[in-house]
Amino acid sequence: MSHELILHNYDFSNYSEKVRLALGYKGLAWRWVTVPPVAPKPNLTPLTGGYRRTPVLQIGADIYCDTRLILAELERRHPQPALFPESTRSQAAAIAYWAEQQLFRPISLYVSGTNADVLPSDLQADRSLMRGLPVPDAATVARAAKRNAPAVRVQIAMVQEMLADGRTWITGPDVTIADFAVYHALWFIGGRTDRLQHELAPHPHIARWMDRMRAFGHGQVQPMSPEEALRVARESAPAPPRPSAPFDEDPPLGAGVRIRADDYGRDAIEGQLAFIDRHEIAIRRRDPQVGDVAVHFPRLGYDLRAIER
Ligand SMILES: N[C@@H](CCC(=O)N[C@@H](CS)C(=O)NCC(=O)O)C(=O)O
């Protein structure tokens, strides 16, 4: 059974950059499988059961969705150096939530609208459909970029203020998930072109902190084909689940359940509830291409309900 870390990702995906840097920070070896940046993703969905967002971490027949859970799973398997130091754990999670829910969306609209000519031509349409929005024309995309620029500028200044006392990392002396969450949002600004670098230029503390983050690198990475990743899953069995710690309101273990993201990319994944605790939900499912897999999600940010079978 393979315990290689396999990351399904693509180059300009900022959430993937978050995980790639976390792999570098922990000094890990991993395999890179390229997924298409837009749906459909025929070599990914047999593994996830329908989850289409990027990235996804595969370890044998265990599939980890969402970077918040992926970082936690990396920490569980490779605790040092730490991503979740105890003294700042909740503070870091709150800052990471702000970075990914409030800072990143305007950055995404500003950057995508400014770089429309160098991004895949079907990207805007795919992302709008993923959010249940009408497909915009070029003028609408350009207007959205302009409208979101102030929210980007105001929030970049907040990051500069967080670092202004000369601290090394966002919450102080220790690296936390807040650094990775803020970094990948700002990385997206210059990830494709330098047309918006002027937004970062007035902020020397951010520049030095981003240099420190970049220096983590990506660890030791070797490519893998999508077919090989499917074969690894087919030839592996999911790891036995850890003991669960459910709340009274949760469906019972073994129940048929449906889970979906509560924000966007809300494709439903169905299977049997195999594990649940405060932080994680795992669903067991059988797929004609890869056999039994366990698909893992963070609890927060996902909607879980029992289904009639
Ligand atoms: N909460 C998710 C968000 C992931 C996300 O939105 N990723 C973007 C790419 S950077 C995405 O999935 N876009 C659509 C796609 O790649 O299909 C996470 O932390 O993993």
mmCIF file of N, CA, C and O in Angstrom, residues 142-221:
data_model
loop_
_atom_site.group_PDB
_atom_site.id
_atom_site.type_symbol
_atom_site.label_atom_id
_atom_site.label_comp_id
_atom_site.label_asym_id
_atom_site.label_seq_id
_atom_site.Cartn_x
_atom_site.Cartn_y
_atom_site.Cartn_z
ATOM 1 N N ALA A 142 -14.085 43.098 -16.409
ATOM 2 C CA ALA A 142 -13.212 44.264 -16.217
ATOM 3 C C ALA A 142 -13.800 45.207 -15.158
ATOM 4 O O ALA A 142 -13.077 45.740 -14.310
ATOM 5 N N ARG A 143 -15.121 45.385 -15.177
ATOM 6 C CA ARG A 143 -15.758 46.251 -14.171
ATOM 7 C C ARG A 143 -15.605 45.665 -12.760
ATOM 8 O O ARG A 143 -15.357 46.387 -11.803
ATOM 9 N N ALA A 144 -15.736 44.343 -12.663
ATOM 10 C CA ALA A 144 -15.603 43.694 -11.343
ATOM 11 C C ALA A 144 -14.182 43.869 -10.812
ATOM 12 O O ALA A 144 -13.978 44.096 -9.613
ATOM 13 N N ALA A 145 -13.199 43.790 -11.709
ATOM 14 C CA ALA A 145 -11.804 43.986 -11.288
ATOM 15 C C ALA A 145 -11.652 45.369 -10.677
ATOM 16 O O ALA A 145 -11.116 45.531 -9.571
ATOM 17 N N LYS A 146 -12.153 46.358 -11.366
ATOM 18 C CA LYS A 146 -12.005 47.749 -10.917
ATOM 19 C C LYS A 146 -12.751 47.988 -9.601
ATOM 20 O O LYS A 146 -12.239 48.609 -8.675
ATOM 21 N N ARG A 147 -13.944 47.433 -9.509
ATOM 22 C CA ARG A 147 -14.761 47.635 -8.319
ATOM 23 C C ARG A 147 -14.125 47.015 -7.075
ATOM 24 O O ARG A 147 -14.345 47.473 -5.959
ATOM 25 N N ASN A 148 -13.351 45.944 -7.277
ATOM 26 C CA ASN A 148 -12.766 45.243 -6.132
ATOM 27 C C ASN A 148 -11.391 45.753 -5.723
ATOM 28 O O ASN A 148 -10.891 45.381 -4.661
ATOM 29 N N ALA A 149 -10.784 46.606 -6.558
ATOM 30 C CA ALA A 149 -9.435 47.102 -6.234
ATOM 31 C C ALA A 149 -9.364 47.771 -4.853
ATOM 32 O O ALA A 149 -8.447 47.474 -4.081
ATOM 33 N N PRO A 150 -10.311 48.630 -4.487
ATOM 34 C CA PRO A 150 -10.189 49.271 -3.165
ATOM 35 C C PRO A 150 -10.200 48.265 -2.010
ATOM 36 O O PRO A 150 -9.423 48.409 -1.059
ATOM 37 N N ALA A 151 -11.055 47.243 -2.082
ATOM 38 C CA ALA A 151 -11.103 46.251 -0.989
ATOM 39 C C ALA A 151 -9.771 45.514 -0.871
ATOM 40 O O ALA A 151 -9.351 45.127 0.221
ATOM 41 N N VAL A 152 -9.102 45.326 -2.009
ATOM 42 C CA VAL A 152 -7.779 44.690 -1.984
ATOM 43 C C VAL A 152 -6.782 45.626 -1.299
ATOM 44 O O VAL A 152 -6.062 45.232 -0.374
ATOM 45 N N ARG A 153 -6.776 46.876 -1.738
ATOM 46 C CA ARG A 153 -5.797 47.854 -1.214
ATOM 47 C C ARG A 153 -5.954 48.031 0.296
ATOM 48 O O ARG A 153 -4.975 48.031 1.044
ATOM 49 N N VAL A 154 -7.190 48.159 0.746
ATOM 50 C CA VAL A 154 -7.451 48.384 2.172
ATOM 51 C C VAL A 154 -6.970 47.188 2.999
ATOM 52 O O VAL A 154 -6.384 47.335 4.068
ATOM 53 N N GLN A 155 -7.172 45.988 2.467
ATOM 54 C CA GLN A 155 -6.824 44.798 3.257
ATOM 55 C C GLN A 155 -5.330 44.471 3.178
ATOM 56 O O GLN A 155 -4.761 43.940 4.133
ATOM 57 N N ILE A 156 -4.683 44.807 2.069
ATOM 58 C CA ILE A 156 -3.228 44.625 2.019
ATOM 59 C C ILE A 156 -2.585 45.509 3.097
ATOM 60 O O ILE A 156 -1.648 45.098 3.789
ATOM 61 N N ALA A 157 -3.118 46.708 3.259
ATOM 62 C CA ALA A 157 -2.577 47.605 4.294
ATOM 63 C C ALA A 157 -2.750 46.989 5.684
ATOM 64 O O ALA A 157 -1.915 47.185 6.572
ATOM 65 N N MET A 158 -3.821 46.214 5.880
ATOM 66 C CA MET A 158 -4.004 45.545 7.179
ATOM 67 C C MET A 158 -2.901 44.517 7.419
ATOM 68 O O MET A 158 -2.407 44.355 8.536
ATOM 69 N N VAL A 159 -2.496 43.820 6.360
ATOM 70 C CA VAL A 159 -1.416 42.828 6.523
ATOM 71 C C VAL A 159 -0.119 43.549 6.888
ATOM 72 O O VAL A 159 0.628 43.123 7.785
ATOM 73 N N GLN A 160 0.147 44.658 6.201
ATOM 74 C CA GLN A 160 1.347 45.444 6.521
ATOM 75 C C GLN A 160 1.320 45.861 7.995
ATOM 76 O O GLN A 160 2.313 45.758 8.705
ATOM 77 N N GLU A 161 0.153 46.260 8.495
ATOM 78 C CA GLU A 161 0.048 46.663 9.909
ATOM 79 C C GLU A 161 0.284 45.479 10.848
ATOM 80 O O GLU A 161 0.872 45.627 11.909
ATOM 81 N N MET A 162 -0.189 44.297 10.450
ATOM 82 C CA MET A 162 0.044 43.114 11.301
ATOM 83 C C MET A 162 1.539 42.864 11.489
ATOM 84 O O MET A 162 1.981 42.369 12.512
ATOM 85 N N LEU A 163 2.320 43.204 10.455
ATOM 86 C CA LEU A 163 3.755 42.900 10.482
ATOM 87 C C LEU A 163 4.600 44.105 10.907
ATOM 88 O O LEU A 163 5.833 44.010 11.007
ATOM 89 N N ALA A 164 3.934 45.239 11.168
ATOM 90 C CA ALA A 164 4.660 46.511 11.288
ATOM 91 C C ALA A 164 5.583 46.590 12.506
ATOM 92 O O ALA A 164 6.522 47.376 12.512
ATOM 93 N N ASP A 165 5.345 45.763 13.548
ATOM 94 C CA ASP A 165 6.245 45.831 14.705
ATOM 95 C C ASP A 165 7.520 45.020 14.476
ATOM 96 O O ASP A 165 8.309 44.823 15.386
ATOM 97 N N GLY A 166 7.713 44.541 13.255
ATOM 98 C CA GLY A 166 8.954 43.854 12.918
ATOM 99 C C GLY A 166 8.918 42.369 13.235
ATOM 100 O O GLY A 166 9.927 41.672 13.126
ATOM 101 N N ARG A 167 7.738 41.836 13.577
ATOM 102 C CA ARG A 167 7.618 40.405 13.878
ATOM 103 C C ARG A 167 7.981 39.574 12.645
ATOM 104 O O ARG A 167 7.846 40.035 11.504
ATOM 105 N N THR A 168 8.396 38.345 12.897
ATOM 106 C CA THR A 168 8.823 37.499 11.781
ATOM 107 C C THR A 168 7.623 36.883 11.077
ATOM 108 O O THR A 168 7.595 36.782 9.851
ATOM 109 N N TRP A 169 6.622 36.452 11.866
ATOM 110 C CA TRP A 169 5.458 35.764 11.290
ATOM 111 C C TRP A 169 4.188 36.493 11.712
ATOM 112 O O TRP A 169 4.216 37.314 12.627
ATOM 113 N N ILE A 170 3.077 36.162 11.085
ATOM 114 C CA ILE A 170 1.849 36.941 11.275
ATOM 115 C C ILE A 170 1.409 36.994 12.740
ATOM 116 O O ILE A 170 1.002 38.032 13.234
ATOM 117 N N THR A 171 1.473 35.869 13.457
ATOM 118 C CA THR A 171 1.019 35.913 14.859
ATOM 119 C C THR A 171 2.181 36.117 15.834
ATOM 120 O O THR A 171 1.957 36.092 17.044
ATOM 121 N N GLY A 172 3.404 36.298 15.368
ATOM 122 C CA GLY A 172 4.535 36.530 16.278
ATOM 123 C C GLY A 172 5.737 35.696 15.900
ATOM 124 O O GLY A 172 6.096 35.596 14.733
ATOM 125 N N PRO A 173 6.360 35.048 16.899
ATOM 126 C CA PRO A 173 7.613 34.346 16.618
ATOM 127 C C PRO A 173 7.456 32.992 15.918
ATOM 128 O O PRO A 173 8.427 32.474 15.385
ATOM 129 N N ASP A 174 6.227 32.435 15.938
ATOM 130 C CA ASP A 174 6.045 31.091 15.363
ATOM 131 C C ASP A 174 5.312 31.125 14.027
ATOM 132 O O ASP A 174 4.370 31.899 13.848
ATOM 133 N N VAL A 175 5.720 30.240 13.129
ATOM 134 C CA VAL A 175 4.980 30.035 11.877
ATOM 135 C C VAL A 175 3.642 29.385 12.217
ATOM 136 O O VAL A 175 3.579 28.474 13.047
ATOM 137 N N THR A 176 2.564 29.865 11.592
ATOM 138 C CA THR A 176 1.241 29.253 11.792
ATOM 139 C C THR A 176 0.523 29.164 10.449
ATOM 140 O O THR A 176 0.986 29.719 9.441
ATOM 141 N N ILE A 177 -0.662 28.560 10.483
ATOM 142 C CA ILE A 177 -1.465 28.487 9.259
ATOM 143 C C ILE A 177 -1.890 29.869 8.779
ATOM 144 O O ILE A 177 -2.206 30.049 7.600
ATOM 145 N N ALA A 178 -1.873 30.873 9.675
ATOM 146 C CA ALA A 178 -2.208 32.239 9.237
ATOM 147 C C ALA A 178 -1.209 32.699 8.178
ATOM 148 O O ALA A 178 -1.585 33.363 7.205
ATOM 149 N N ASP A 179 0.069 32.354 8.349
ATOM 150 C CA ASP A 179 1.068 32.761 7.353
ATOM 151 C C ASP A 179 0.753 32.156 5.994
ATOM 152 O O ASP A 179 0.827 32.838 4.970
ATOM 153 N N PHE A 180 0.393 30.885 5.974
ATOM 154 C CA PHE A 180 0.131 30.215 4.695
ATOM 155 C C PHE A 180 -1.140 30.751 4.040
ATOM 156 O O PHE A 180 -1.203 30.924 2.823
ATOM 157 N N ALA A 181 -2.163 31.037 4.869
ATOM 158 C CA ALA A 181 -3.440 31.501 4.313
ATOM 159 C C ALA A 181 -3.314 32.918 3.746
ATOM 160 O O ALA A 181 -3.840 33.220 2.673
ATOM 161 N N VAL A 182 -2.617 33.790 4.467
ATOM 162 C CA VAL A 182 -2.448 35.159 3.952
ATOM 163 C C VAL A 182 -1.502 35.132 2.749
ATOM 164 O O VAL A 182 -1.731 35.804 1.741
ATOM 165 N N TYR A 183 -0.461 34.312 2.851
ATOM 166 C CA TYR A 183 0.534 34.288 1.773
ATOM 167 C C TYR A 183 -0.086 33.877 0.431
ATOM 168 O O TYR A 183 0.157 34.515 -0.588
ATOM 169 N N HIS A 184 -0.890 32.815 0.430
ATOM 170 C CA HIS A 184 -1.343 32.333 -0.884
ATOM 171 C C HIS A 184 -2.280 33.340 -1.542
ATOM 172 O O HIS A 184 -2.313 33.472 -2.764
ATOM 173 N N ALA A 185 -3.017 34.098 -0.703
ATOM 174 C CA ALA A 185 -3.882 35.143 -1.272
ATOM 175 C C ALA A 185 -3.018 36.224 -1.942
ATOM 176 O O ALA A 185 -3.281 36.637 -3.078
ATOM 177 N N LEU A 186 -1.959 36.644 -1.255
ATOM 178 C CA LEU A 186 -1.108 37.702 -1.829
ATOM 179 C C LEU A 186 -0.255 37.169 -2.987
ATOM 180 O O LEU A 186 0.046 37.897 -3.935
ATOM 181 N N TRP A 187 0.126 35.900 -2.913
ATOM 182 C CA TRP A 187 0.893 35.255 -4.009
ATOM 183 C C TRP A 187 0.116 35.335 -5.315
ATOM 184 O O TRP A 187 0.703 35.531 -6.383
ATOM 185 N N PHE A 188 -1.194 35.225 -5.221
ATOM 186 C CA PHE A 188 -2.030 35.225 -6.431
ATOM 187 C C PHE A 188 -1.905 36.554 -7.185
ATOM 188 O O PHE A 188 -2.044 36.600 -8.409
ATOM 189 N N ILE A 189 -1.604 37.623 -6.449
ATOM 190 C CA ILE A 189 -1.494 38.945 -7.077
ATOM 191 C C ILE A 189 -0.382 38.944 -8.130
ATOM 192 O O ILE A 189 -0.531 39.522 -9.208
ATOM 193 N N GLY A 190 0.723 38.274 -7.823
ATOM 194 C CA GLY A 190 1.848 38.272 -8.768
ATOM 195 C C GLY A 190 2.103 36.920 -9.389
ATOM 196 O O GLY A 190 3.119 36.718 -10.065
ATOM 197 N N GLY A 191 1.207 35.962 -9.160
ATOM 198 C CA GLY A 191 1.448 34.592 -9.615
ATOM 199 C C GLY A 191 1.499 34.445 -11.126
ATOM 200 O O GLY A 191 2.223 33.598 -11.647
ATOM 201 N N ARG A 192 0.775 35.271 -11.860
ATOM 202 C CA ARG A 192 0.694 35.092 -13.310
ATOM 203 C C ARG A 192 1.403 36.210 -14.087
ATOM 204 O O ARG A 192 2.088 35.964 -15.059
ATOM 205 N N THR A 193 1.199 37.472 -13.640
ATOM 206 C CA THR A 193 1.879 38.619 -14.269
ATOM 207 C C THR A 193 2.277 39.583 -13.155
ATOM 208 O O THR A 193 1.834 39.431 -12.006
ATOM 209 N N ASP A 194 3.116 40.574 -13.491
ATOM 210 C CA ASP A 194 3.459 41.562 -12.451
ATOM 211 C C ASP A 194 2.659 42.860 -12.629
ATOM 212 O O ASP A 194 3.028 43.906 -12.109
ATOM 213 N N ARG A 195 1.521 42.773 -13.300
ATOM 214 C CA ARG A 195 0.720 43.972 -13.567
ATOM 215 C C ARG A 195 0.188 44.639 -12.298
ATOM 216 O O ARG A 195 -0.121 45.817 -12.323
ATOM 217 N N LEU A 196 0.040 43.866 -11.230
ATOM 218 C CA LEU A 196 -0.533 44.453 -10.008
ATOM 219 C C LEU A 196 0.488 44.545 -8.874
ATOM 220 O O LEU A 196 0.106 44.786 -7.721
ATOM 221 N N GLN A 197 1.768 44.372 -9.211
ATOM 222 C CA GLN A 197 2.790 44.435 -8.151
ATOM 223 C C GLN A 197 2.782 45.786 -7.445
ATOM 224 O O GLN A 197 3.183 45.896 -6.290
ATOM 225 N N HIS A 198 2.294 46.820 -8.135
ATOM 226 C CA HIS A 198 2.257 48.152 -7.510
ATOM 227 C C HIS A 198 1.371 48.171 -6.268
ATOM 228 O O HIS A 198 1.514 49.045 -5.414
ATOM 229 N N GLU A 199 0.471 47.196 -6.145
ATOM 230 C CA GLU A 199 -0.369 47.138 -4.939
ATOM 231 C C GLU A 199 0.451 46.678 -3.722
ATOM 232 O O GLU A 199 0.136 47.023 -2.589
ATOM 233 N N LEU A 200 1.479 45.864 -3.966
ATOM 234 C CA LEU A 200 2.307 45.358 -2.863
ATOM 235 C C LEU A 200 3.513 46.268 -2.608
ATOM 236 O O LEU A 200 4.063 46.296 -1.502
ATOM 237 N N ALA A 201 3.925 47.005 -3.635
ATOM 238 C CA ALA A 201 5.190 47.759 -3.578
ATOM 239 C C ALA A 201 5.322 48.696 -2.372
ATOM 240 O O ALA A 201 6.411 48.801 -1.806
ATOM 241 N N PRO A 202 4.240 49.378 -1.920
ATOM 242 C CA PRO A 202 4.438 50.307 -0.798
ATOM 243 C C PRO A 202 4.659 49.617 0.555
ATOM 244 O O PRO A 202 4.756 50.322 1.564
ATOM 245 N N HIS A 203 4.730 48.293 0.599
ATOM 246 C CA HIS A 203 4.693 47.589 1.882
ATOM 247 C C HIS A 203 5.930 46.714 2.119
ATOM 248 O O HIS A 203 5.911 45.502 1.891
ATOM 249 N N PRO A 204 7.013 47.325 2.616
ATOM 250 C CA PRO A 204 8.279 46.577 2.771
ATOM 251 C C PRO A 204 8.185 45.412 3.760
ATOM 252 O O PRO A 204 8.836 44.390 3.560
ATOM 253 N N HIS A 205 7.370 45.543 4.809
ATOM 254 C CA HIS A 205 7.269 44.417 5.762
ATOM 255 C C HIS A 205 6.669 43.201 5.061
ATOM 256 O O HIS A 205 7.077 42.065 5.295
ATOM 257 N N ILE A 206 5.676 43.461 4.199
ATOM 258 C CA ILE A 206 5.070 42.346 3.469
ATOM 259 C C ILE A 206 6.100 41.717 2.539
ATOM 260 O O ILE A 206 6.215 40.491 2.447
ATOM 261 N N ALA A 207 6.884 42.537 1.858
ATOM 262 C CA ALA A 207 7.876 42.004 0.908
ATOM 263 C C ALA A 207 8.866 41.086 1.623
ATOM 264 O O ALA A 207 9.168 39.985 1.146
ATOM 265 N N ARG A 208 9.339 41.512 2.790
ATOM 266 C CA ARG A 208 10.332 40.690 3.507
ATOM 267 C C ARG A 208 9.693 39.397 4.033
ATOM 268 O O ARG A 208 10.290 38.325 3.975
ATOM 269 N N TRP A 209 8.466 39.525 4.522
ATOM 270 C CA TRP A 209 7.760 38.325 5.022
ATOM 271 C C TRP A 209 7.470 37.353 3.863
ATOM 272 O O TRP A 209 7.641 36.132 3.999
ATOM 273 N N MET A 210 7.094 37.897 2.712
ATOM 274 C CA MET A 210 6.835 37.003 1.569
ATOM 275 C C MET A 210 8.120 36.307 1.134
ATOM 276 O O MET A 210 8.105 35.143 0.736
ATOM 277 N N ASP A 211 9.260 37.002 1.220
ATOM 278 C CA ASP A 211 10.550 36.350 0.905
ATOM 279 C C ASP A 211 10.800 35.185 1.860
ATOM 280 O O ASP A 211 11.255 34.113 1.456
ATOM 281 N N ARG A 212 10.494 35.413 3.146
ATOM 282 C CA ARG A 212 10.705 34.326 4.126
ATOM 283 C C ARG A 212 9.799 33.139 3.804
ATOM 284 O O ARG A 212 10.214 31.985 3.894
ATOM 285 N N MET A 213 8.561 33.420 3.434
ATOM 286 C CA MET A 213 7.626 32.339 3.098
ATOM 287 C C MET A 213 8.112 31.576 1.861
ATOM 288 O O MET A 213 8.130 30.346 1.841
ATOM 289 N N ARG A 214 8.482 32.334 0.832
ATOM 290 C CA ARG A 214 8.917 31.711 -0.434
ATOM 291 C C ARG A 214 10.112 30.786 -0.197
ATOM 292 O O ARG A 214 10.250 29.762 -0.857
ATOM 293 N N ALA A 215 10.965 31.168 0.780
ATOM 294 C CA ALA A 215 12.183 30.400 1.036
ATOM 295 C C ALA A 215 11.880 28.985 1.543
ATOM 296 O O ALA A 215 12.763 28.119 1.514
ATOM 297 N N PHE A 216 10.663 28.712 2.005
ATOM 298 C CA PHE A 216 10.330 27.330 2.411
ATOM 299 C C PHE A 216 10.428 26.385 1.218
ATOM 300 O O PHE A 216 10.653 25.188 1.379
ATOM 301 N N GLY A 217 10.223 26.894 0.020
ATOM 302 C CA GLY A 217 10.268 26.040 -1.171
ATOM 303 C C GLY A 217 9.103 25.069 -1.198
ATOM 304 O O GLY A 217 8.130 25.204 -0.446
ATOM 305 N N HIS A 218 9.222 24.066 -2.048
ATOM 306 C CA HIS A 218 8.117 23.128 -2.282
ATOM 307 C C HIS A 218 8.451 21.691 -1.874
ATOM 308 O O HIS A 218 7.718 20.768 -2.217
ATOM 309 N N GLY A 219 9.573 21.477 -1.165
ATOM 310 C CA GLY A 219 9.940 20.105 -0.815
ATOM 311 C C GLY A 219 10.462 19.356 -2.033
ATOM 312 O O GLY A 219 10.809 19.973 -3.049
ATOM 313 N N GLN A 220 10.526 18.033 -1.939
ATOM 314 C CA GLN A 220 11.053 17.229 -3.070
ATOM 315 C C GLN A 220 9.869 16.705 -3.864
ATOM 316 O O GLN A 220 9.134 15.849 -3.376
ATOM 317 N N VAL A 221 9.739 17.208 -5.076
ATOM 318 C CA VAL A 221 8.543 16.872 -5.855
ATOM 319 C C VAL A 221 8.906 16.137 -7.141
ATOM 320 O O VAL A 221 9.848 16.503 -7.824
#
